[in-house]
């Protein structure tokens, strides 16, 4: 079984991110927030949003070896 992000990241697994593009210094992740990922205003929790940004930037950087 391949590990799309290069390593297993339990929190990313929990959030359900999928890696759609990983090349030439770019990455594309897809994410659909589930009810347990929402804050008290019923919008995606900032921690989930910032994790998406963090993982997208890290995978983009790792796409150029």
PDB file of C-alpha atoms in Angstrom:
ATOM      1  CA  UNK A   1       0.000   0.000   0.000  1.00  0.00           C
ATOM      2  CA  UNK A   2       1.418   3.401  -0.943  1.00  0.00           C
ATOM      3  CA  UNK A   3       1.411   6.310   1.463  1.00  0.00           C
ATOM      4  CA  UNK A   4       0.364   9.388  -0.530  1.00  0.00           C
ATOM      5  CA  UNK A   5       2.101  11.968   1.683  1.00  0.00           C
ATOM      6  CA  UNK A   6       5.345  10.004   2.047  1.00  0.00           C
ATOM      7  CA  UNK A   7       4.682   9.274   5.707  1.00  0.00           C
ATOM      8  CA  UNK A   8       1.581   8.331   7.651  1.00  0.00           C
ATOM      9  CA  UNK A   9       0.088  11.395   9.346  1.00  0.00           C
ATOM     10  CA  UNK A  10      -2.793  10.314  11.621  1.00  0.00           C
ATOM     11  CA  UNK A  11      -4.329  13.800  11.854  1.00  0.00           C
ATOM     12  CA  UNK A  12      -4.311  14.147   8.056  1.00  0.00           C
ATOM     13  CA  UNK A  13      -5.894  10.686   7.824  1.00  0.00           C
ATOM     14  CA  UNK A  14      -8.583  11.855  10.278  1.00  0.00           C
ATOM     15  CA  UNK A  15      -9.284  14.990   8.244  1.00  0.00           C
ATOM     16  CA  UNK A  16      -9.463  12.961   5.039  1.00  0.00           C
ATOM     17  CA  UNK A  17      -7.114  14.989   2.844  1.00  0.00           C
ATOM     18  CA  UNK A  18      -6.322  13.471  -0.538  1.00  0.00           C
ATOM     19  CA  UNK A  19      -3.253  14.312  -2.578  1.00  0.00           C
ATOM     20  CA  UNK A  20      -4.322  14.974  -6.175  1.00  0.00           C
ATOM     21  CA  UNK A  21      -1.195  16.632  -7.597  1.00  0.00           C
ATOM     22  CA  UNK A  22       2.436  16.373  -6.521  1.00  0.00           C
ATOM     23  CA  UNK A  23       4.961  17.687  -9.070  1.00  0.00           C
ATOM     24  CA  UNK A  24       7.219  20.561 -10.084  1.00  0.00           C
ATOM     25  CA  UNK A  25       6.948  22.427  -6.793  1.00  0.00           C
ATOM     26  CA  UNK A  26       3.173  22.243  -6.740  1.00  0.00           C
ATOM     27  CA  UNK A  27       0.649  20.191  -4.885  1.00  0.00           C
ATOM     28  CA  UNK A  28      -3.112  19.977  -4.909  1.00  0.00           C
ATOM     29  CA  UNK A  29      -5.044  18.535  -2.005  1.00  0.00           C
ATOM     30  CA  UNK A  30      -8.756  17.937  -1.751  1.00  0.00           C
ATOM     31  CA  UNK A  31     -10.691  18.179   1.496  1.00  0.00           C
ATOM     32  CA  UNK A  32     -14.330  18.174   2.453  1.00  0.00           C
ATOM     33  CA  UNK A  33     -14.984  19.179   6.043  1.00  0.00           C
ATOM     34  CA  UNK A  34     -17.162  16.788   8.002  1.00  0.00           C
ATOM     35  CA  UNK A  35     -19.440  17.929  10.853  1.00  0.00           C
ATOM     36  CA  UNK A  36     -16.815  17.051  13.465  1.00  0.00           C
ATOM     37  CA  UNK A  37     -14.388  19.465  11.758  1.00  0.00           C
ATOM     38  CA  UNK A  38     -16.605  22.508  12.277  1.00  0.00           C
ATOM     39  CA  UNK A  39     -16.360  25.169  14.953  1.00  0.00           C
ATOM     40  CA  UNK A  40     -19.199  26.701  16.996  1.00  0.00           C
ATOM     41  CA  UNK A  41     -20.154  28.889  14.018  1.00  0.00           C
ATOM     42  CA  UNK A  42     -20.617  25.766  11.849  1.00  0.00           C
ATOM     43  CA  UNK A  43     -17.663  26.631   9.601  1.00  0.00           C
ATOM     44  CA  UNK A  44     -14.456  24.672   9.139  1.00  0.00           C
ATOM     45  CA  UNK A  45     -12.271  24.960  12.224  1.00  0.00           C
ATOM     46  CA  UNK A  46      -9.178  27.113  11.730  1.00  0.00           C
ATOM     47  CA  UNK A  47      -6.956  24.249  12.836  1.00  0.00           C
ATOM     48  CA  UNK A  48      -8.214  22.095   9.973  1.00  0.00           C
ATOM     49  CA  UNK A  49      -7.781  24.963   7.506  1.00  0.00           C
ATOM     50  CA  UNK A  50      -4.240  25.709   8.673  1.00  0.00           C
ATOM     51  CA  UNK A  51      -3.357  22.004   8.578  1.00  0.00           C
ATOM     52  CA  UNK A  52      -4.536  21.893   4.959  1.00  0.00           C
ATOM     53  CA  UNK A  53      -2.281  24.858   4.151  1.00  0.00           C
ATOM     54  CA  UNK A  54       0.666  23.336   6.047  1.00  0.00           C
ATOM     55  CA  UNK A  55       0.383  19.975   4.298  1.00  0.00           C
ATOM     56  CA  UNK A  56      -0.120  21.586   0.870  1.00  0.00           C
ATOM     57  CA  UNK A  57       3.028  23.698   1.280  1.00  0.00           C
ATOM     58  CA  UNK A  58       5.063  20.769   2.624  1.00  0.00           C
ATOM     59  CA  UNK A  59       4.046  18.437  -0.195  1.00  0.00           C
ATOM     60  CA  UNK A  60       4.745  21.137  -2.786  1.00  0.00           C
ATOM     61  CA  UNK A  61       8.229  21.612  -1.332  1.00  0.00           C
ATOM     62  CA  UNK A  62       8.861  17.850  -1.249  1.00  0.00           C
ATOM     63  CA  UNK A  63       7.758  17.472  -4.888  1.00  0.00           C
ATOM     64  CA  UNK A  64      11.107  18.864  -6.006  1.00  0.00           C
ATOM     65  CA  UNK A  65      13.951  16.671  -4.838  1.00  0.00           C
TER      66      UNK A  65
END
